[in-house]
Short mmCIF file of C-alpha atoms in Angstrom, two decimals:
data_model
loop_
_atom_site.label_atom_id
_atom_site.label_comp_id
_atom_site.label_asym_id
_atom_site.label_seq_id
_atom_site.Cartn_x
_atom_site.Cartn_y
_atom_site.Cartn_z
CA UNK A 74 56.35 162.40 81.36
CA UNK A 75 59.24 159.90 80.94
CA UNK A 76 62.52 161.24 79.02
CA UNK A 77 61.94 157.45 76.96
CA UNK A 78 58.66 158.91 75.44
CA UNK A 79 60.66 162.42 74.33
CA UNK A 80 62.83 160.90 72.29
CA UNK A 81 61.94 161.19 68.43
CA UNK A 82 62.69 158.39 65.92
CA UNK A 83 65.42 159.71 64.36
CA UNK A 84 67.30 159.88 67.02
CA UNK A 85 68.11 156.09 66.84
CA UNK A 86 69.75 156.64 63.93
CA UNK A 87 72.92 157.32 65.20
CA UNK A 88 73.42 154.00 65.86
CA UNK A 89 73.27 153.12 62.41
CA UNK A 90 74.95 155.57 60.63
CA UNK A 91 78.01 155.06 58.65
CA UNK A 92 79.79 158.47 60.72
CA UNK A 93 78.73 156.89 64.33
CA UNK A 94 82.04 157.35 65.69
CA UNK A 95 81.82 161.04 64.74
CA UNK A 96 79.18 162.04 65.86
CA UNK A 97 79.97 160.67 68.89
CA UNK A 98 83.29 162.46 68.85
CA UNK A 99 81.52 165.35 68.14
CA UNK A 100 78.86 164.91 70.96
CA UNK A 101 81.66 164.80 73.61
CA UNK A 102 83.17 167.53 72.27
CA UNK A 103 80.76 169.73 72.21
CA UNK A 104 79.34 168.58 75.71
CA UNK A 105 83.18 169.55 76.71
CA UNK A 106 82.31 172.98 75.40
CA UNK A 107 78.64 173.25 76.75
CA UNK A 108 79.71 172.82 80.30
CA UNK A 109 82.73 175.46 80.13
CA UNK A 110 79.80 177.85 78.58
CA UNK A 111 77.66 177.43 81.54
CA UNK A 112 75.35 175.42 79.72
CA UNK A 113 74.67 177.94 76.63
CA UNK A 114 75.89 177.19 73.13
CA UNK A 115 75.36 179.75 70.17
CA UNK A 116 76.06 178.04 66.37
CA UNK A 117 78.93 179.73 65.36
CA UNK A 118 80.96 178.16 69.25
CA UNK A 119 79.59 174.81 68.33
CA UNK A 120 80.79 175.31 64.44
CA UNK A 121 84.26 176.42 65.81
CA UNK A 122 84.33 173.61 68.31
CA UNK A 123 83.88 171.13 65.96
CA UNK A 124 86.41 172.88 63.81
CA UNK A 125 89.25 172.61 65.89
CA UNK A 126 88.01 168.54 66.47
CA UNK A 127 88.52 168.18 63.12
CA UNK A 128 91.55 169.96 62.50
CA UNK A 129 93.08 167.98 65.55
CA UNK A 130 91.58 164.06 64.07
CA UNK A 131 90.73 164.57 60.44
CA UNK A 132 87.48 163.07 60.36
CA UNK A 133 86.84 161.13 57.12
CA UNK A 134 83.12 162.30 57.27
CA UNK A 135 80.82 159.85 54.72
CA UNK A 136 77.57 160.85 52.93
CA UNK A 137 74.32 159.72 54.92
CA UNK A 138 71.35 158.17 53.03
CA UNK A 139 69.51 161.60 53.87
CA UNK A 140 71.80 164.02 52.49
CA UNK A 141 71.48 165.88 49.38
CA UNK A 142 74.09 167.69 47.12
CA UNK A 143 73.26 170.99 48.62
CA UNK A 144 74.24 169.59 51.87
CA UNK A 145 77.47 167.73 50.75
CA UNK A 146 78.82 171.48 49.75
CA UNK A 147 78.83 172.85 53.15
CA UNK A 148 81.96 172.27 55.54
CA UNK A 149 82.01 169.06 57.78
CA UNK A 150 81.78 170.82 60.91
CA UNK A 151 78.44 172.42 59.40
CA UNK A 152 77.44 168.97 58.80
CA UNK A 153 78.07 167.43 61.76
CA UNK A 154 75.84 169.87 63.56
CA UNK A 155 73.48 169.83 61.09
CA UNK A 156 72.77 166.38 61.27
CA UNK A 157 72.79 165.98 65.18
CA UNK A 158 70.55 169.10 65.12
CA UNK A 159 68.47 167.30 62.46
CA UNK A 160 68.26 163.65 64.22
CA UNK A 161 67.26 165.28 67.93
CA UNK A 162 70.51 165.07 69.53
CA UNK A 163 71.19 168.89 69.51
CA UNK A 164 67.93 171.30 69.93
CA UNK A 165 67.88 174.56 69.06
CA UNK A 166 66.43 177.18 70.64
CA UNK A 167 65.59 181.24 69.53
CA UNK A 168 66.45 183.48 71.91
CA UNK A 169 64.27 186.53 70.26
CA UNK A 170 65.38 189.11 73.32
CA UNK A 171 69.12 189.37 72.27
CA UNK A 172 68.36 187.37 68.57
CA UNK A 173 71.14 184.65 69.04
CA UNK A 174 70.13 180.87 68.62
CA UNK A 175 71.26 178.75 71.61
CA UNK A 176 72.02 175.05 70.68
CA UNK A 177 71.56 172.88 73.98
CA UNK A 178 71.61 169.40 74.99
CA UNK A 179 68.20 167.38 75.97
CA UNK A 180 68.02 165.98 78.90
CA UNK A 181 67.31 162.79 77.42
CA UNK A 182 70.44 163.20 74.91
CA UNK A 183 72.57 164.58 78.29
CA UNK A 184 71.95 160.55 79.75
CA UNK A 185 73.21 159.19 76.52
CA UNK A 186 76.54 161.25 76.40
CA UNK A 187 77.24 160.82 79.91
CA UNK A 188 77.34 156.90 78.97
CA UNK A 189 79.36 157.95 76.19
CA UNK A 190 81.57 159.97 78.24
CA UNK A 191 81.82 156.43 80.90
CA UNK A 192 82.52 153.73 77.67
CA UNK A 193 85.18 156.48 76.59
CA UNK A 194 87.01 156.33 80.13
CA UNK A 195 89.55 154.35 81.63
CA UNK A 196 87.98 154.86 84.61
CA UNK A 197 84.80 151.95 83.90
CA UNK A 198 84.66 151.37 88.02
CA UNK A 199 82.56 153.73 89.78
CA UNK A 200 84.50 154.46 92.42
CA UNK A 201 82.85 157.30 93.74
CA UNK A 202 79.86 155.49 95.81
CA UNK A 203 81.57 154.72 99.11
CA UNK A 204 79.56 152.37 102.09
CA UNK A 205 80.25 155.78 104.37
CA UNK A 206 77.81 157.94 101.77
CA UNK A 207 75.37 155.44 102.36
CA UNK A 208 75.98 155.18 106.49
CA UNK A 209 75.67 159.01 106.10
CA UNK A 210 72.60 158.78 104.30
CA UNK A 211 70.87 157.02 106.41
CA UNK A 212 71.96 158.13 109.82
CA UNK A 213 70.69 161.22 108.69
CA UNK A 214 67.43 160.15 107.53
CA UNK A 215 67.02 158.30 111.11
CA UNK A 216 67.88 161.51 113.30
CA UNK A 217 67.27 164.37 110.88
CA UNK A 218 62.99 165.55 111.88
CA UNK A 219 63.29 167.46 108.18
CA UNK A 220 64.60 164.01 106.40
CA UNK A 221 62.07 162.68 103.98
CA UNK A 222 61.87 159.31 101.78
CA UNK A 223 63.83 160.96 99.10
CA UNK A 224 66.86 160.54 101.40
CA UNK A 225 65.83 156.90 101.65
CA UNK A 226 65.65 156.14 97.92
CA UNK A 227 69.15 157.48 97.80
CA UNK A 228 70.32 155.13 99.77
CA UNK A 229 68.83 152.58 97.96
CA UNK A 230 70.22 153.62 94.60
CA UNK A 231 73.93 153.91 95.95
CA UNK A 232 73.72 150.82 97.67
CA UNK A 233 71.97 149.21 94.12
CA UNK A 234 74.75 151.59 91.85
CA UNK A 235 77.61 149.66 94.62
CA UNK A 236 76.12 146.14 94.00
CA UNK A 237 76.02 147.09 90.17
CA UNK A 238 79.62 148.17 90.14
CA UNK A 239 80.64 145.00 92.49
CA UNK A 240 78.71 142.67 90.10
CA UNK A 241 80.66 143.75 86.59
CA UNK A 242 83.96 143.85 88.16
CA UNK A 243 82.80 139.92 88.53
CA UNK A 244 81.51 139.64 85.05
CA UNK A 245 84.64 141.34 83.75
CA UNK A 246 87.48 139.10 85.45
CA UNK A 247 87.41 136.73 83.03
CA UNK A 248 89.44 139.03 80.94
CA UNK A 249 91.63 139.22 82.85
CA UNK A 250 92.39 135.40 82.86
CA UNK A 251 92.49 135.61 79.16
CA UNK A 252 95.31 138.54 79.07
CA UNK A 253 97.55 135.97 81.20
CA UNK A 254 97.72 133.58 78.04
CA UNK A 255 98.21 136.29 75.53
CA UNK A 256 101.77 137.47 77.56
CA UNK A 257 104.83 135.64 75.97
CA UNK A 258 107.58 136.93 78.12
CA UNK A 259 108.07 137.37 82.02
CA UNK A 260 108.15 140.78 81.87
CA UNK A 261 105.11 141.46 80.23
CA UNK A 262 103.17 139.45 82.31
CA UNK A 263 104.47 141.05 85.10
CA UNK A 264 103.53 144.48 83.70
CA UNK A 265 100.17 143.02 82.61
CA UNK A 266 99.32 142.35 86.20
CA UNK A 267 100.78 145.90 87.93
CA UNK A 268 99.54 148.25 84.94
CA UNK A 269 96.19 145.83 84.14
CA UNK A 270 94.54 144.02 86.93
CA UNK A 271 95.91 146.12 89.85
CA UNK A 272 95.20 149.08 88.35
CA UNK A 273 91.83 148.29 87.04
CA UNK A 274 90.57 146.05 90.14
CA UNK A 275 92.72 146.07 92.95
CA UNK A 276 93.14 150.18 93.61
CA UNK A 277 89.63 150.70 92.80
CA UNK A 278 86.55 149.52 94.29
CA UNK A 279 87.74 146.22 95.31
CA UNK A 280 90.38 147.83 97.23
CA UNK A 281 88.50 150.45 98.70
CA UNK A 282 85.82 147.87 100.08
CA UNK A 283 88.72 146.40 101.93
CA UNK A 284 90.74 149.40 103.46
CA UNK A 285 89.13 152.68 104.21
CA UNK A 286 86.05 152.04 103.22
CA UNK A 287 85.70 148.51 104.72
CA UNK A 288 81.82 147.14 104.01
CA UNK A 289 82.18 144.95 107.14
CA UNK A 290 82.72 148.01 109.60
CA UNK A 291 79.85 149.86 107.98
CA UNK A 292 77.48 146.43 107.69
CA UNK A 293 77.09 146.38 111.44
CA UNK A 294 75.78 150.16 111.93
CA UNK A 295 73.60 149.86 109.03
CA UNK A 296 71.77 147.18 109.90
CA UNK A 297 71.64 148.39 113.39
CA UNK A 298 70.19 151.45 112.33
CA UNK A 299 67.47 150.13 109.62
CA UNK A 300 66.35 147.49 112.58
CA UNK A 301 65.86 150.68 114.90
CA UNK A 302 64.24 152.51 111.91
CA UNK A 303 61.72 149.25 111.50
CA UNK A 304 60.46 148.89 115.11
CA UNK A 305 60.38 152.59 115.88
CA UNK A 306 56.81 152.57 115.06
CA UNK A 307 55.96 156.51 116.03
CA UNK A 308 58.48 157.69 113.99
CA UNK A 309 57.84 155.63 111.10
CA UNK A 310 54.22 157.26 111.85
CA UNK A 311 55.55 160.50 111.74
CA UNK A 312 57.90 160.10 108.34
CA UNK A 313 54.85 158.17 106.30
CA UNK A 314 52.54 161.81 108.11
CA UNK A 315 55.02 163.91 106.71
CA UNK A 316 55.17 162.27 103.27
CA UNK A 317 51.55 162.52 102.80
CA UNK A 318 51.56 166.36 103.64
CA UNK A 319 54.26 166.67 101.04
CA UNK A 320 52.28 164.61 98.22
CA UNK A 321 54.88 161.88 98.63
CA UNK A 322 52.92 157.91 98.25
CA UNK A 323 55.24 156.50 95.91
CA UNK A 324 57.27 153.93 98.02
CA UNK A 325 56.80 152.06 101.36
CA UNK A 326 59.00 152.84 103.96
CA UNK A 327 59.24 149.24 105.37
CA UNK A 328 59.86 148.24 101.60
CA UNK A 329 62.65 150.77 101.44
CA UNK A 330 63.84 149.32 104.56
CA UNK A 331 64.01 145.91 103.50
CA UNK A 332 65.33 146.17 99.72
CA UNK A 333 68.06 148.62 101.37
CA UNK A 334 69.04 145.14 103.93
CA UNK A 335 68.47 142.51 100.94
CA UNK A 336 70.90 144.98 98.68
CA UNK A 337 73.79 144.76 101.53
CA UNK A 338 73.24 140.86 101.77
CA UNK A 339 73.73 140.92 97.94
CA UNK A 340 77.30 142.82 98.56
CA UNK A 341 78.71 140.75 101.08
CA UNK A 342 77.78 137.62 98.83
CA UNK A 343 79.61 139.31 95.45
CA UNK A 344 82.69 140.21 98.00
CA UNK A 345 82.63 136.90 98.67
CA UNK A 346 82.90 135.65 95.42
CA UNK A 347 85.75 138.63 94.37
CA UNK A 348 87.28 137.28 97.04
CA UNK A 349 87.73 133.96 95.31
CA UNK A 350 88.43 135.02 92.29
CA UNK A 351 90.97 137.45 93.13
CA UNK A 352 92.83 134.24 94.88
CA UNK A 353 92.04 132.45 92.08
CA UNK A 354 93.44 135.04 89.41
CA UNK A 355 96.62 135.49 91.98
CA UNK A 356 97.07 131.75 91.97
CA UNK A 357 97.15 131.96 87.69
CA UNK A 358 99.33 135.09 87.92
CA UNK A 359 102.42 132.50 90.13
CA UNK A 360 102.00 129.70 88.20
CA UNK A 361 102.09 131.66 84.47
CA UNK A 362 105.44 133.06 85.93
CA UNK A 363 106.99 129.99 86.84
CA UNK A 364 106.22 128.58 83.79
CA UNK A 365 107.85 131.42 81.67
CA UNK A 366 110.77 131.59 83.77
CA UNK A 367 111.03 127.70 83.03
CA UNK A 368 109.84 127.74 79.87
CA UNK A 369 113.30 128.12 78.13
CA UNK A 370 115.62 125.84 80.67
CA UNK A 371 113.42 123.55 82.27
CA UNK A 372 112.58 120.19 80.40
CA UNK A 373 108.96 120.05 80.92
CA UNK A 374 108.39 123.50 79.45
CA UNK A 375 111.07 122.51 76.20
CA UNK A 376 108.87 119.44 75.82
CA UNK A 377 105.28 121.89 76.12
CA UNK A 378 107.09 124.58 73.40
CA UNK A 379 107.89 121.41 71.16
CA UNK A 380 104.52 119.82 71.07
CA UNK A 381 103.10 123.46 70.70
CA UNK A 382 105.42 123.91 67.38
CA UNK A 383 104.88 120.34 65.87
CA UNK A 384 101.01 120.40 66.68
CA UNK A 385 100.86 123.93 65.09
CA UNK A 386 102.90 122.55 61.76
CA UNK A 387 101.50 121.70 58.06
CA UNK A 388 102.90 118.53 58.37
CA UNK A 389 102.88 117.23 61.93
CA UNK A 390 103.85 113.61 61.18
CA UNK A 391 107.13 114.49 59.54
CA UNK A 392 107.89 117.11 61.61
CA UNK A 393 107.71 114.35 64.98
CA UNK A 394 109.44 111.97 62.61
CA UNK A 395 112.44 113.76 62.49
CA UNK A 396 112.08 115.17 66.11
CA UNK A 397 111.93 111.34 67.19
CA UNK A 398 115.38 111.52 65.00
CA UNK A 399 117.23 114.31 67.30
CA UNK A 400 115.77 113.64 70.39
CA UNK A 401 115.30 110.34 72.61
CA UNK A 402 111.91 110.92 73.71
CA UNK A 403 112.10 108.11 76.21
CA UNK A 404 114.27 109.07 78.55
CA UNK A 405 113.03 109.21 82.74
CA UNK A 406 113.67 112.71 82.75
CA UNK A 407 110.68 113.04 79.99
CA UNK A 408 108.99 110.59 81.44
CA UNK A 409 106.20 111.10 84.34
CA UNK A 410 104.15 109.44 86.05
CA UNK A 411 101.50 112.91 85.96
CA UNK A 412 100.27 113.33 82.17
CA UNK A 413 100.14 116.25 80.86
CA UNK A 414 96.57 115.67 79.64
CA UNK A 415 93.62 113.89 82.01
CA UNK A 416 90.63 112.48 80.56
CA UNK A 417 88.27 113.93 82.45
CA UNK A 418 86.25 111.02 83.79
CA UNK A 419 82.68 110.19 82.68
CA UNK A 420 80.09 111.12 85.19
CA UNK A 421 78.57 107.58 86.78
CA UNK A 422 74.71 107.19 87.18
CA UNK A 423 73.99 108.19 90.62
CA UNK A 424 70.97 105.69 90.84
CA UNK A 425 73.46 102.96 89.96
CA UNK A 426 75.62 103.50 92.66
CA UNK A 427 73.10 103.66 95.43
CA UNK A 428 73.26 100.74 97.92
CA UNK A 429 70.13 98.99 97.95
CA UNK A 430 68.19 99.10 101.54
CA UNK A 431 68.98 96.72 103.82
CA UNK A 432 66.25 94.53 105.50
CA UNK A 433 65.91 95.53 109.32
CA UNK A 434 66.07 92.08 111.67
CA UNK A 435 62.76 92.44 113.84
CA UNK A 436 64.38 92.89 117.59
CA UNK A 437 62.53 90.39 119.95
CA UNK A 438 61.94 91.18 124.31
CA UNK A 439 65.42 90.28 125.21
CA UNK A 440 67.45 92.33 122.47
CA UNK A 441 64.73 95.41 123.46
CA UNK A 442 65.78 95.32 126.88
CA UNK A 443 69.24 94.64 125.75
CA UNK A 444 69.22 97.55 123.72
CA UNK A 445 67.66 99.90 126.32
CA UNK A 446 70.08 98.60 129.21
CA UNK A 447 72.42 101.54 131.04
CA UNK A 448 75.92 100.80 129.76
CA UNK A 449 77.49 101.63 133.00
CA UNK A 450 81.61 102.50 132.55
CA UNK A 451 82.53 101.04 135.65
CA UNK A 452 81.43 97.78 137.57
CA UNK A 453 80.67 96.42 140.86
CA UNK A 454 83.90 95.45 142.29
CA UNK A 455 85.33 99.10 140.77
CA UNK A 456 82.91 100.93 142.80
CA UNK A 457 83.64 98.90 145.30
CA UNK A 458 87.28 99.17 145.10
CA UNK A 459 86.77 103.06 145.35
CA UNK A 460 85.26 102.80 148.76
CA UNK A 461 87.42 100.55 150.47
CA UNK A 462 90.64 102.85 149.21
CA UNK A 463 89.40 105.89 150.86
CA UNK A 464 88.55 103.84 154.31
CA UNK A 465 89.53 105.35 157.50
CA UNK A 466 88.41 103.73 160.48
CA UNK A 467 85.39 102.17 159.19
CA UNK A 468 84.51 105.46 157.47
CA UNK A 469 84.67 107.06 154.07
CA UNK A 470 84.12 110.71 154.33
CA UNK A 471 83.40 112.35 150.77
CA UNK A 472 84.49 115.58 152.44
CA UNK A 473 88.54 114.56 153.31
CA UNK A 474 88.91 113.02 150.11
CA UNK A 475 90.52 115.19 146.95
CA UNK A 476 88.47 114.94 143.98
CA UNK A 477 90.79 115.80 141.04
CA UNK A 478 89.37 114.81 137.79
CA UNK A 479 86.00 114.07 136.52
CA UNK A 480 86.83 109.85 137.18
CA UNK A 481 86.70 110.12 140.09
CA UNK A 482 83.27 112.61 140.85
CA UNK A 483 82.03 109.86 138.73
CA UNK A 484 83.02 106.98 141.05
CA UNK A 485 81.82 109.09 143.76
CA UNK A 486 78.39 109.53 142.29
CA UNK A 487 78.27 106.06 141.44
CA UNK A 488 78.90 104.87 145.13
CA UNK A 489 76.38 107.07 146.22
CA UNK A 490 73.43 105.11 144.23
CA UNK A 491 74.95 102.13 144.86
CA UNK A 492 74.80 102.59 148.54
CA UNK A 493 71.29 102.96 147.64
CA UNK A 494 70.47 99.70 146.99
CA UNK A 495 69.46 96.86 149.45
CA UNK A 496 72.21 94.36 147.49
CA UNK A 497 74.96 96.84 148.80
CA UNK A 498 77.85 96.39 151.13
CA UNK A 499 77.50 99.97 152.38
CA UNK A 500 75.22 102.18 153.45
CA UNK A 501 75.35 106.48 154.04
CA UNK A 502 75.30 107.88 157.85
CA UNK A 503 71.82 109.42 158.75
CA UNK A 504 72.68 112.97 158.12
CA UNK A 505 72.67 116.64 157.08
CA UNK A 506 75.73 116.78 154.93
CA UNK A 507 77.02 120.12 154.01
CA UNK A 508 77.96 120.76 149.91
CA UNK A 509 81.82 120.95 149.23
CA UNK A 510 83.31 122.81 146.32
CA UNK A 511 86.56 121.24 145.10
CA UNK A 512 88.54 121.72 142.12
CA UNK A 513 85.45 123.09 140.35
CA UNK A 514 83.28 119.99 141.42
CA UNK A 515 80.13 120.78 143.73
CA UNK A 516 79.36 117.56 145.85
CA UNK A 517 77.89 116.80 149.60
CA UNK A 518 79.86 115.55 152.01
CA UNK A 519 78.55 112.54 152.35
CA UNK A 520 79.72 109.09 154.84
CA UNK A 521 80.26 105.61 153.76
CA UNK A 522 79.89 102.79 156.46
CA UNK A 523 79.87 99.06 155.90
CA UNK A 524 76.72 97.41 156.23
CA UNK A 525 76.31 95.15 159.37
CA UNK A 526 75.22 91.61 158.42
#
């Protein structure tokens, strides 16, 4: 049965009660005391816990709708546990072989506290869910013959619990923007940023995902190792075997598989986007401190500070009146030709700006066969030209002449087809030519005579 359908309806009270905070005090506190006790509570700790919470805070405890007289007499420690006893937080339970009752903690209460516990700690990250516990995870699932699917669904919930931590560090930065604006002085801003944002982002997951624990040394292996996985089709045979012998159909191993991939495509793509806004709040963090070490010498930031005070004044008209008085607002130095305000520009209809279609000209034979023509890069008389300037006695041999650049194996290439046709001043020697290899070109050696008339 789920721990959602244990809870009773008074439970949910908490929530609404007047003494919330207490209680909640009081839950942590005696949690605190429940796990030093090895997980056994009699009344009279729990009462003496809660006594020395008190003593320490001075809890102004309020009367709930529920109470009577009889119950405002007794001490607020009694209470306290009286009421979380009384709601379902707290459960009691008779232990009739030594005639002590045990107060414990339901499981479903134990989930709530432990959020308690994580809303009531600096530490709001979880940094304890590396990319090496996952690796681990599943390299031992792959070569481990006792591993079963539970192994699996771990590694699906760290690498879910990863993207979850990942995503609110996202969700959360824009705090961090807004503490920027709140700092007045250079120094504070500066401690803002060491004692705030490094602290809380930088030396925690963030950081981790980029040093020791780098997700793009990982990445590799774990793909590598859930693409084995998928087309090792015996041993998914033998897993799925041994997961019916144990009673185990939940899940889909090839599902696992893939939502274990899609979940590590999801982290790269929210490191990405840290990544930008960690520039971005970096980028903030410069130009807030050069405008605060400005900000009482330079004249841009006077001018800012002034506007600030007169716009922020009952009487804003007077106040520039006699500013205009003191001050020549008109001089260069004031002047510029950057505002300090844009108008941000309207956004133009897109179907207004599009060009309208111009008419294609129907192409007739002539500009078809234009069109289709070979645009050759060198003419006639260059080819021409090549031939006669590698002439020796009637002959040009392909084979004594240096072909350094790819002009040239052109012009060679070119001779040889037009020595090809019957319009052509030259003609090739009836014979086997051998291939030459020359400054990385490949070519035959081929011999260029003049045609006889």
């Amino acid at each position: 049965m789920q721990l959602r359908q244990e809870i009773p309806d008074t439970f949910w009270s908490l929530f609404r009660s007047v003494n919330r905070e207490i209680y909640i005090e009081a839950l942590l506190c005696i949690n605190e005391e429940y796990q030093y006790s090895n997980y056994f509570l009699t009344r009279e700790v729990c009462i003496q816990a809660l006594s020395d919470m008190n003593a320490r805070k001075r809890f102004d405890l309020k009367a709930e709708e529920n109470e009577t007289e009889y119950d405002m007499l007794e001490t607020p420690s009694s209470r306290i546990l009286s009421w979380l006893l009384k709601t379902g937080w707290l459960k009691r339970i008779e232990d009739y072989h030594t005639l002590v009752t045990n107060i414990v903690i339901p499981d479903y209460s134990a989930v709530f506290i432990d959020a308690f516990e994580r809303l009531d700690s600096d530490e709001l990250e979880e940094t304890d869910i590396y990319i090496q516990n996952v690796y681990a995870t599943l390299f031992s699932f792959r070569n481990d013959p006792r591993g079963n699917l539970g192994m699996l669904r771990t590694a699906l919930v760290n690498t879910r619990r990863l993207n979850k931590a990942l995503q609110d560090m996202l969700h959360n930065m824009d705090k961090f923007f807004a503490r920027l604006l709140e700092q007045e002085t250079y120094g504070e801003l500066l401690k803002e940023h060491l004692n705030g944002y490094v602290e809380a982002v930088v030396r925690r997951k963030y950081h981790i995902l980029k040093t020791s624990d780098n997700f793009y040394i990982y990445k590799m292996d774990i793909k590598k190792c859930l693409r084995e996985m998928r087309e090792d089709e015996g041993w998914i045979e033998n897993v799925q075997k041994t997961a019916r012998m144990m009673g185990d159909m939940s899940d889909d191993i090839y599902e696992l598989l893939d939502l274990i991939e899609r979940g590590f495509d999801d982290i790269e793509h929210r490191i990405s986007n840290m990544d930008k806004e960690h520039t971005k709040y970096v980028r903030a963090t410069v130009t807030r401190l050069n405008y605060l070490l400005s900000g009482q010498s330079d004249t841009k930031g006077l001018v800012v500070q002034l506007l600030n005070r007169i716009a922020a004044s009952e009487d804003p008209d007077g106040m520039l009146c006699k500013t205009a008085e003191k001050l020549n607002l008109s001089l260069v130095e004031m002047l510029s030709e950057k505002p300090l305000y844009k108008r941000r520009r309207s956004r133009k209809d897109f179907m207004g700006r599009v060009a309208e279609d111009e008419e294609t000209k129907e192409l007739n034979k002539e500009d078809v066969l234009r069109l289709n023509r070979i645009q050759v890069r060198y003419s006639k008389e260059q080819i021409e030209e090549f031939i006669e300037s590698h002439m020796k006695d009637e002959i040009m041999d392909a084979a004594a002449i240096d072909i350094a650049d790819e002009e040239e194996f052109e012009k060679l290439i070119l001779a040889y087809d037009y020595s090809t046709r019957k319009s052509s001043r030259y003609m090739l020697l009836e014979e086997e030519p051998e291939q030459i290899e020359n400054n990385g070109y490949r070519y035959p050696a081929l011999k260029f005579v003049r045609r006889r008339a």
